[in-house]
């Protein structure tokens, strides 16, 4: 009988421009690690990171609580969390802990859940940090690669990204609001123009075609969002300059990573990646803001086993 399971879950970028709450991409920039251990009773969180230790307020804790209830598990569970993903910067930090917890729970109790169910449980943990459930980050973190999330009913489509896809992520050194995702969702317009919706839909469709055809140029040059990005960019000092600089340095497309404030540039594996990072840094410097830059590529998910995808919608 297994009594202890450790699972690593990757960082992710949500939206990819026009795919708000629908697209996610797992990135090998950072990982969270969650170890679940059977204990006598209750749910106990052990961590050295500054995250809530109350299971109700912790994304991994909430996942474990929900799964324990759903599957009528009597054992107590110890949750050890090691955060590798900076929290609050738009790289799916809370989602990764939730994803790792869901996959670890599945393994610890031999549940053999399919991809959609794992994503659904992981999403239930996101509520602890974002207030609302959106599955883009958790789906990417659980399944890896590029994901398309359909809801009602939840159905995740996974596509293997092209080998040469690379991202440059610039993480500004700024204070982020406490409920950042809630705040940055609050600035999005409630009503949008039909012409803007058409533009976003055309680009989102092109991104999907790009992933299916392993066409990195098409993915990159379709990263265009005329609805959410214009509303959120005010929350990121120097955003326009960072974006302009990255494009001039050779990036195919640039947008806000998730709910921000990190900015992500898409490119092909080439020599220009360092140049793009430097250009983005300079963009932030023009607004007196420091930043950390990371070059990364798509990652595998926490549930990196074919069997987890079997009952999901499809997988390319
Ligand atoms: N799709 C979400 C948003 C991701 O942009 O608000 C946040 O993690």
mmCIF file of C-alpha atoms and ligand atoms in Angstrom:
data_model
loop_
_atom_site.group_PDB
_atom_site.id
_atom_site.type_symbol
_atom_site.label_atom_id
_atom_site.label_comp_id
_atom_site.label_asym_id
_atom_site.label_seq_id
_atom_site.Cartn_x
_atom_site.Cartn_y
_atom_site.Cartn_z
ATOM 1 C CA UNK A 1 0.000 0.000 0.000
ATOM 2 C CA UNK A 2 1.329 3.437 -0.970
ATOM 3 C CA UNK A 3 1.467 5.825 1.969
ATOM 4 C CA UNK A 4 3.313 8.753 0.428
ATOM 5 C CA UNK A 5 3.282 10.351 -3.051
ATOM 6 C CA UNK A 6 5.220 13.331 -4.419
ATOM 7 C CA UNK A 7 4.116 15.179 -7.574
ATOM 8 C CA UNK A 8 5.668 18.138 -9.390
ATOM 9 C CA UNK A 9 3.428 20.512 -11.379
ATOM 10 C CA UNK A 10 4.630 23.123 -13.861
ATOM 11 C CA UNK A 11 4.001 26.855 -14.141
ATOM 12 C CA UNK A 12 1.652 27.893 -16.922
ATOM 13 C CA UNK A 13 0.541 30.865 -18.959
ATOM 14 C CA UNK A 14 -3.174 31.411 -19.480
ATOM 15 C CA UNK A 15 -5.104 33.157 -22.244
ATOM 16 C CA UNK A 16 -2.282 33.390 -24.861
ATOM 17 C CA UNK A 17 -3.858 36.670 -25.943
ATOM 18 C CA UNK A 18 -7.346 36.090 -27.358
ATOM 19 C CA UNK A 19 -8.119 32.830 -25.488
ATOM 20 C CA UNK A 20 -9.302 34.378 -22.209
ATOM 21 C CA UNK A 21 -10.156 31.623 -19.694
ATOM 22 C CA UNK A 22 -9.940 29.060 -22.534
ATOM 23 C CA UNK A 23 -6.259 28.623 -23.510
ATOM 24 C CA UNK A 24 -3.431 27.486 -21.280
ATOM 25 C CA UNK A 25 0.156 26.427 -21.905
ATOM 26 C CA UNK A 26 2.375 24.578 -19.417
ATOM 27 C CA UNK A 27 5.855 26.125 -19.113
ATOM 28 C CA UNK A 28 9.045 24.601 -17.736
ATOM 29 C CA UNK A 29 10.044 27.899 -16.069
ATOM 30 C CA UNK A 30 9.134 26.868 -12.498
ATOM 31 C CA UNK A 31 7.560 23.936 -10.630
ATOM 32 C CA UNK A 32 5.630 23.449 -7.380
ATOM 33 C CA UNK A 33 6.102 20.176 -5.506
ATOM 34 C CA UNK A 34 3.420 18.591 -3.335
ATOM 35 C CA UNK A 35 3.879 15.495 -1.168
ATOM 36 C CA UNK A 36 0.808 13.794 0.284
ATOM 37 C CA UNK A 37 1.228 11.402 3.212
ATOM 38 C CA UNK A 38 -1.384 9.305 4.945
ATOM 39 C CA UNK A 39 -1.661 10.378 8.582
ATOM 40 C CA UNK A 40 -4.012 9.431 11.428
ATOM 41 C CA UNK A 41 -6.628 12.123 11.004
ATOM 42 C CA UNK A 42 -7.473 15.535 9.563
ATOM 43 C CA UNK A 43 -5.664 17.564 6.908
ATOM 44 C CA UNK A 44 -2.353 19.094 7.904
ATOM 45 C CA UNK A 45 -0.357 21.497 5.720
ATOM 46 C CA UNK A 46 3.403 21.666 6.133
ATOM 47 C CA UNK A 47 5.273 24.384 4.260
ATOM 48 C CA UNK A 48 8.133 26.815 4.670
ATOM 49 C CA UNK A 49 6.606 29.207 2.126
ATOM 50 C CA UNK A 50 4.362 32.118 2.989
ATOM 51 C CA UNK A 51 1.077 30.555 1.936
ATOM 52 C CA UNK A 52 -2.040 29.864 4.021
ATOM 53 C CA UNK A 53 -1.734 26.806 6.306
ATOM 54 C CA UNK A 54 -5.506 26.577 6.695
ATOM 55 C CA UNK A 55 -6.648 23.855 4.232
ATOM 56 C CA UNK A 56 -9.788 25.880 3.398
ATOM 57 C CA UNK A 57 -7.655 28.803 2.262
ATOM 58 C CA UNK A 58 -4.908 26.853 0.555
ATOM 59 C CA UNK A 59 -5.384 25.687 -3.062
ATOM 60 C CA UNK A 60 -3.822 22.257 -2.430
ATOM 61 C CA UNK A 61 -5.642 21.937 0.890
ATOM 62 C CA UNK A 62 -8.992 22.634 -0.692
ATOM 63 C CA UNK A 63 -8.379 20.057 -3.428
ATOM 64 C CA UNK A 64 -7.497 17.402 -0.841
ATOM 65 C CA UNK A 65 -10.546 18.320 1.255
ATOM 66 C CA UNK A 66 -12.861 18.072 -1.763
ATOM 67 C CA UNK A 67 -11.390 14.783 -3.007
ATOM 68 C CA UNK A 68 -11.382 13.260 0.471
ATOM 69 C CA UNK A 69 -15.080 14.070 0.795
ATOM 70 C CA UNK A 70 -16.015 12.934 -2.706
ATOM 71 C CA UNK A 71 -14.272 9.554 -2.381
ATOM 72 C CA UNK A 72 -15.212 9.072 1.299
ATOM 73 C CA UNK A 73 -11.566 8.676 2.373
ATOM 74 C CA UNK A 74 -11.247 8.142 6.116
ATOM 75 C CA UNK A 75 -7.437 8.551 6.403
ATOM 76 C CA UNK A 76 -5.947 11.844 7.502
ATOM 77 C CA UNK A 77 -3.645 13.522 4.972
ATOM 78 C CA UNK A 78 -0.456 15.516 5.444
ATOM 79 C CA UNK A 79 0.263 17.983 2.641
ATOM 80 C CA UNK A 80 3.835 19.166 2.205
ATOM 81 C CA UNK A 81 4.078 22.049 -0.249
ATOM 82 C CA UNK A 82 7.254 23.454 -1.766
ATOM 83 C CA UNK A 83 6.557 26.517 -3.885
ATOM 84 C CA UNK A 84 8.832 27.040 -6.863
ATOM 85 C CA UNK A 85 6.484 29.303 -8.822
ATOM 86 C CA UNK A 86 6.350 32.939 -7.711
ATOM 87 C CA UNK A 87 2.813 33.657 -6.469
ATOM 88 C CA UNK A 88 0.735 36.440 -7.992
ATOM 89 C CA UNK A 89 2.727 37.045 -11.181
ATOM 90 C CA UNK A 90 0.539 35.368 -13.796
ATOM 91 C CA UNK A 91 2.288 32.029 -14.062
ATOM 92 C CA UNK A 92 -0.344 29.776 -12.535
ATOM 93 C CA UNK A 93 1.250 29.436 -9.110
ATOM 94 C CA UNK A 94 -1.925 28.591 -7.160
ATOM 95 C CA UNK A 95 -3.087 26.353 -10.020
ATOM 96 C CA UNK A 96 0.149 24.326 -9.940
ATOM 97 C CA UNK A 97 -0.182 23.475 -6.254
ATOM 98 C CA UNK A 98 -3.807 22.487 -6.869
ATOM 99 C CA UNK A 99 -2.823 20.390 -9.910
ATOM 100 C CA UNK A 100 -0.032 18.598 -8.029
ATOM 101 C CA UNK A 101 -2.388 17.907 -5.105
ATOM 102 C CA UNK A 102 -5.107 16.430 -7.358
ATOM 103 C CA UNK A 103 -2.657 14.155 -9.182
ATOM 104 C CA UNK A 104 -0.943 13.101 -5.939
ATOM 105 C CA UNK A 105 -4.306 12.287 -4.312
ATOM 106 C CA UNK A 106 -5.291 10.217 -7.342
ATOM 107 C CA UNK A 107 -2.053 8.212 -7.080
ATOM 108 C CA UNK A 108 -2.130 7.875 -3.289
ATOM 109 C CA UNK A 109 -5.567 6.257 -3.342
ATOM 110 C CA UNK A 110 -5.273 4.511 -6.720
ATOM 111 C CA UNK A 111 -8.326 6.290 -8.124
ATOM 112 C CA UNK A 112 -7.203 6.268 -11.781
ATOM 113 C CA UNK A 113 -9.236 9.364 -12.617
ATOM 114 C CA UNK A 114 -9.280 10.654 -16.188
ATOM 115 C CA UNK A 115 -7.853 14.024 -17.299
ATOM 116 C CA UNK A 116 -11.133 15.933 -17.104
ATOM 117 C CA UNK A 117 -11.827 14.752 -13.551
ATOM 118 C CA UNK A 118 -8.318 15.635 -12.379
ATOM 119 C CA UNK A 119 -8.687 19.104 -13.919
ATOM 120 C CA UNK A 120 -12.105 19.520 -12.298
ATOM 121 C CA UNK A 121 -10.770 18.681 -8.816
ATOM 122 C CA UNK A 122 -7.693 20.860 -9.313
ATOM 123 C CA UNK A 123 -9.999 23.693 -10.414
ATOM 124 C CA UNK A 124 -12.005 23.367 -7.216
ATOM 125 C CA UNK A 125 -8.839 24.377 -5.347
ATOM 126 C CA UNK A 126 -8.316 27.495 -7.452
ATOM 127 C CA UNK A 127 -11.363 28.917 -5.726
ATOM 128 C CA UNK A 128 -9.234 29.410 -2.610
ATOM 129 C CA UNK A 129 -7.076 31.988 -4.336
ATOM 130 C CA UNK A 130 -8.978 33.428 -7.313
ATOM 131 C CA UNK A 131 -12.468 33.442 -5.797
ATOM 132 C CA UNK A 132 -13.887 31.997 -9.022
ATOM 133 C CA UNK A 133 -13.068 28.792 -10.837
ATOM 134 C CA UNK A 134 -11.356 29.014 -14.192
ATOM 135 C CA UNK A 135 -9.633 25.970 -15.559
ATOM 136 C CA UNK A 136 -7.060 27.328 -18.031
ATOM 137 C CA UNK A 137 -4.038 27.225 -15.697
ATOM 138 C CA UNK A 138 -4.983 24.025 -13.857
ATOM 139 C CA UNK A 139 -5.692 22.187 -17.118
ATOM 140 C CA UNK A 140 -2.249 23.119 -18.482
ATOM 141 C CA UNK A 141 -0.550 22.246 -15.216
ATOM 142 C CA UNK A 142 -2.285 18.859 -14.931
ATOM 143 C CA UNK A 143 -2.080 17.742 -18.568
ATOM 144 C CA UNK A 144 0.929 19.708 -19.876
ATOM 145 C CA UNK A 145 1.319 21.188 -23.362
ATOM 146 C CA UNK A 146 -1.361 23.435 -24.869
ATOM 147 C CA UNK A 147 -4.934 23.103 -23.646
ATOM 148 C CA UNK A 148 -8.335 24.340 -24.761
ATOM 149 C CA UNK A 149 -10.933 24.398 -21.986
ATOM 150 C CA UNK A 150 -14.611 23.959 -22.710
ATOM 151 C CA UNK A 151 -17.004 24.244 -19.780
ATOM 152 C CA UNK A 152 -20.547 23.068 -19.061
ATOM 153 C CA UNK A 153 -19.683 20.246 -19.143
ATOM 154 C CA UNK A 154 -15.957 20.547 -18.511
ATOM 155 C CA UNK A 155 -14.021 19.112 -21.436
ATOM 156 C CA UNK A 156 -10.326 19.743 -21.970
ATOM 157 C CA UNK A 157 -8.646 19.300 -25.338
ATOM 158 C CA UNK A 158 -4.873 18.919 -25.238
ATOM 159 C CA UNK A 159 -2.509 19.552 -28.133
ATOM 160 C CA UNK A 160 1.218 18.818 -28.137
ATOM 161 C CA UNK A 161 3.066 22.105 -28.863
ATOM 162 C CA UNK A 162 5.654 22.425 -31.650
ATOM 163 C CA UNK A 163 9.195 21.415 -30.646
ATOM 164 C CA UNK A 164 10.656 24.832 -31.409
ATOM 165 C CA UNK A 165 8.197 26.991 -29.467
ATOM 166 C CA UNK A 166 9.953 29.192 -26.911
ATOM 167 C CA UNK A 167 8.754 31.869 -24.530
ATOM 168 C CA UNK A 168 10.503 34.801 -22.861
ATOM 169 C CA UNK A 169 8.733 35.768 -19.664
ATOM 170 C CA UNK A 170 9.508 39.103 -18.022
ATOM 171 C CA UNK A 171 8.444 39.193 -14.375
ATOM 172 C CA UNK A 172 8.389 42.784 -13.067
ATOM 173 C CA UNK A 173 9.532 43.453 -9.511
ATOM 174 C CA UNK A 174 6.387 45.230 -8.381
ATOM 175 C CA UNK A 175 3.960 44.823 -5.492
ATOM 176 C CA UNK A 176 0.906 42.928 -6.622
ATOM 177 C CA UNK A 177 -2.506 43.496 -5.018
ATOM 178 C CA UNK A 178 -3.590 40.847 -2.490
ATOM 179 C CA UNK A 179 -6.477 39.459 -4.544
ATOM 180 C CA UNK A 180 -4.667 40.210 -7.804
ATOM 181 C CA UNK A 181 -6.627 37.894 -10.088
ATOM 182 C CA UNK A 182 -9.929 39.229 -8.739
ATOM 183 C CA UNK A 183 -8.718 42.818 -9.173
ATOM 184 C CA UNK A 184 -7.465 42.240 -12.711
ATOM 185 C CA UNK A 185 -10.699 40.467 -13.676
ATOM 186 C CA UNK A 186 -12.603 43.467 -12.379
ATOM 187 C CA UNK A 187 -11.134 45.816 -15.013
ATOM 188 C CA UNK A 188 -12.296 43.739 -17.992
ATOM 189 C CA UNK A 189 -15.215 45.369 -19.861
ATOM 190 C CA UNK A 190 -18.606 43.733 -19.317
ATOM 191 C CA UNK A 191 -19.745 44.602 -22.831
ATOM 192 C CA UNK A 192 -17.615 44.243 -25.945
ATOM 193 C CA UNK A 193 -17.972 45.298 -29.560
ATOM 194 C CA UNK A 194 -18.915 42.599 -32.034
ATOM 195 C CA UNK A 195 -15.983 43.638 -34.255
ATOM 196 C CA UNK A 196 -13.575 43.067 -31.308
ATOM 197 C CA UNK A 197 -15.103 39.682 -30.599
ATOM 198 C CA UNK A 198 -14.638 38.748 -34.277
ATOM 199 C CA UNK A 199 -10.983 39.828 -34.207
ATOM 200 C CA UNK A 200 -10.266 37.807 -31.057
ATOM 201 C CA UNK A 201 -12.140 34.775 -32.347
ATOM 202 C CA UNK A 202 -10.212 34.807 -35.628
ATOM 203 C CA UNK A 203 -6.880 34.999 -33.821
ATOM 204 C CA UNK A 204 -7.853 32.356 -31.263
ATOM 205 C CA UNK A 205 -8.839 30.032 -34.104
ATOM 206 C CA UNK A 206 -5.510 30.695 -35.821
ATOM 207 C CA UNK A 207 -3.650 29.831 -32.603
ATOM 208 C CA UNK A 208 -5.405 26.444 -32.476
ATOM 209 C CA UNK A 209 -4.537 25.868 -36.145
ATOM 210 C CA UNK A 210 -0.951 26.823 -35.315
ATOM 211 C CA UNK A 211 -0.709 24.239 -32.524
ATOM 212 C CA UNK A 212 -2.343 21.536 -34.654
ATOM 213 C CA UNK A 213 -0.046 22.207 -37.617
ATOM 214 C CA UNK A 214 3.030 22.749 -35.387
ATOM 215 C CA UNK A 215 3.324 26.185 -36.969
ATOM 216 C CA UNK A 216 5.100 28.356 -34.393
ATOM 217 C CA UNK A 217 5.001 31.466 -36.597
ATOM 218 C CA UNK A 218 1.213 31.220 -36.871
ATOM 219 C CA UNK A 219 0.853 30.742 -33.100
ATOM 220 C CA UNK A 220 3.119 33.702 -32.378
ATOM 221 C CA UNK A 221 1.659 36.167 -34.828
ATOM 222 C CA UNK A 222 -1.911 35.325 -33.740
ATOM 223 C CA UNK A 223 -1.222 36.304 -30.116
ATOM 224 C CA UNK A 224 -3.375 39.427 -30.474
ATOM 225 C CA UNK A 225 -6.034 40.418 -27.989
ATOM 226 C CA UNK A 226 -8.132 43.555 -28.453
ATOM 227 C CA UNK A 227 -10.449 42.921 -25.490
ATOM 228 C CA UNK A 228 -8.653 41.976 -22.262
ATOM 229 C CA UNK A 229 -5.094 43.235 -22.861
ATOM 230 C CA UNK A 230 -6.080 46.890 -23.481
ATOM 231 C CA UNK A 231 -8.028 46.907 -20.208
ATOM 232 C CA UNK A 232 -5.350 45.231 -18.095
ATOM 233 C CA UNK A 233 -2.208 46.813 -19.507
ATOM 234 C CA UNK A 234 -2.688 49.895 -17.306
ATOM 235 C CA UNK A 235 -1.837 47.687 -14.338
ATOM 236 C CA UNK A 236 1.617 46.918 -15.775
ATOM 237 C CA UNK A 237 4.169 49.763 -15.734
ATOM 238 C CA UNK A 238 5.807 50.176 -19.149
ATOM 239 C CA UNK A 239 3.725 47.450 -20.827
ATOM 240 C CA UNK A 240 3.550 49.151 -24.266
ATOM 241 C CA UNK A 241 7.289 49.708 -24.328
ATOM 242 C CA UNK A 242 8.034 46.143 -23.172
ATOM 243 C CA UNK A 243 5.800 44.808 -25.947
ATOM 244 C CA UNK A 244 7.172 47.115 -28.633
ATOM 245 C CA UNK A 245 10.768 46.334 -27.657
ATOM 246 C CA UNK A 246 10.173 42.576 -27.720
ATOM 247 C CA UNK A 247 8.576 42.713 -31.171
ATOM 248 C CA UNK A 248 11.465 44.839 -32.468
ATOM 249 C CA UNK A 249 13.917 42.296 -31.027
ATOM 250 C CA UNK A 250 12.243 39.541 -33.041
ATOM 251 C CA UNK A 251 9.361 38.190 -30.910
ATOM 252 C CA UNK A 252 6.477 36.804 -32.972
ATOM 253 C CA UNK A 253 3.828 37.927 -30.480
ATOM 254 C CA UNK A 254 3.640 39.463 -27.013
ATOM 255 C CA UNK A 255 0.900 39.647 -24.398
ATOM 256 C CA UNK A 256 0.152 39.600 -20.673
ATOM 257 C CA UNK A 257 0.796 36.219 -19.038
ATOM 258 C CA UNK A 258 -2.489 35.181 -17.392
ATOM 259 C CA UNK A 259 -3.801 37.964 -15.208
ATOM 260 C CA UNK A 260 -0.346 39.602 -15.183
ATOM 261 C CA UNK A 261 1.792 41.418 -14.315
ATOM 262 C CA UNK A 262 4.319 39.219 -16.157
ATOM 263 C CA UNK A 263 4.637 39.846 -19.876
ATOM 264 C CA UNK A 264 5.222 36.916 -22.217
ATOM 265 C CA UNK A 265 6.822 36.938 -25.657
ATOM 266 C CA UNK A 266 6.489 33.983 -28.048
ATOM 267 C CA UNK A 267 9.317 33.034 -30.344
ATOM 268 C CA UNK A 268 11.095 30.204 -32.119
ATOM 269 C CA UNK A 269 14.125 28.497 -30.686
ATOM 270 C CA UNK A 270 16.844 30.793 -31.964
ATOM 271 C CA UNK A 271 19.590 33.170 -30.995
ATOM 272 C CA UNK A 272 17.178 36.064 -30.592
ATOM 273 C CA UNK A 273 15.738 34.799 -27.279
ATOM 274 C CA UNK A 274 18.357 36.555 -25.122
ATOM 275 C CA UNK A 275 17.937 39.683 -27.220
ATOM 276 C CA UNK A 276 14.166 39.602 -26.636
ATOM 277 C CA UNK A 277 14.725 39.231 -22.869
ATOM 278 C CA UNK A 278 17.101 42.196 -22.824
ATOM 279 C CA UNK A 279 14.658 44.267 -24.874
ATOM 280 C CA UNK A 280 11.827 43.472 -22.449
ATOM 281 C CA UNK A 281 14.023 44.391 -19.466
ATOM 282 C CA UNK A 282 14.831 47.722 -21.098
ATOM 283 C CA UNK A 283 11.125 48.315 -21.614
ATOM 284 C CA UNK A 284 10.482 47.880 -17.904
ATOM 285 C CA UNK A 285 13.515 50.023 -17.050
ATOM 286 C CA UNK A 286 11.954 52.884 -19.039
ATOM 287 C CA UNK A 287 9.241 52.854 -16.356
ATOM 288 C CA UNK A 288 11.780 52.564 -13.533
ATOM 289 C CA UNK A 289 10.806 48.939 -12.955
ATOM 290 C CA UNK A 290 13.204 46.039 -12.529
ATOM 291 C CA UNK A 291 12.329 42.627 -13.857
ATOM 292 C CA UNK A 292 13.514 39.036 -13.951
ATOM 293 C CA UNK A 293 13.504 37.363 -17.368
ATOM 294 C CA UNK A 294 13.163 33.662 -18.051
ATOM 295 C CA UNK A 295 13.518 31.762 -21.316
ATOM 296 C CA UNK A 296 11.344 28.676 -21.274
ATOM 297 C CA UNK A 297 9.591 26.053 -23.355
ATOM 298 C CA UNK A 298 6.368 24.054 -23.058
ATOM 299 C CA UNK A 299 6.335 21.508 -20.238
ATOM 300 C CA UNK A 300 4.799 18.123 -19.541
ATOM 301 C CA UNK A 301 2.009 18.117 -16.989
ATOM 302 C CA UNK A 302 1.761 16.791 -13.438
ATOM 303 C CA UNK A 303 -0.222 13.814 -14.762
ATOM 304 C CA UNK A 304 2.275 12.875 -17.406
ATOM 305 C CA UNK A 305 0.753 9.541 -18.258
ATOM 306 C CA UNK A 306 -1.182 8.732 -21.385
ATOM 307 C CA UNK A 307 -3.846 6.903 -19.350
ATOM 308 C CA UNK A 308 -4.957 10.179 -17.791
ATOM 309 C CA UNK A 309 -5.981 11.515 -21.184
ATOM 310 C CA UNK A 310 -7.888 8.443 -22.309
ATOM 311 C CA UNK A 311 -11.350 9.632 -21.404
ATOM 312 C CA UNK A 312 -10.660 13.318 -22.112
ATOM 313 C CA UNK A 313 -12.137 14.770 -25.253
ATOM 314 C CA UNK A 314 -9.115 14.359 -27.484
ATOM 315 C CA UNK A 315 -5.446 14.692 -27.541
ATOM 316 C CA UNK A 316 -3.146 15.439 -30.469
HETATM 317 N N1 LIG B 1 -7.768 33.406 -17.398
HETATM 318 C C1 LIG B 1 -7.445 33.939 -16.102
HETATM 319 C C2 LIG B 1 -7.428 35.440 -16.171
HETATM 320 C C3 LIG B 1 -6.132 33.408 -15.669
HETATM 321 O O1 LIG B 1 -6.816 35.959 -17.095
HETATM 322 O O2 LIG B 1 -8.005 36.084 -15.296
HETATM 323 C C4 LIG B 1 -5.744 33.929 -14.313
HETATM 324 O O3 LIG B 1 -4.926 33.045 -13.677
#
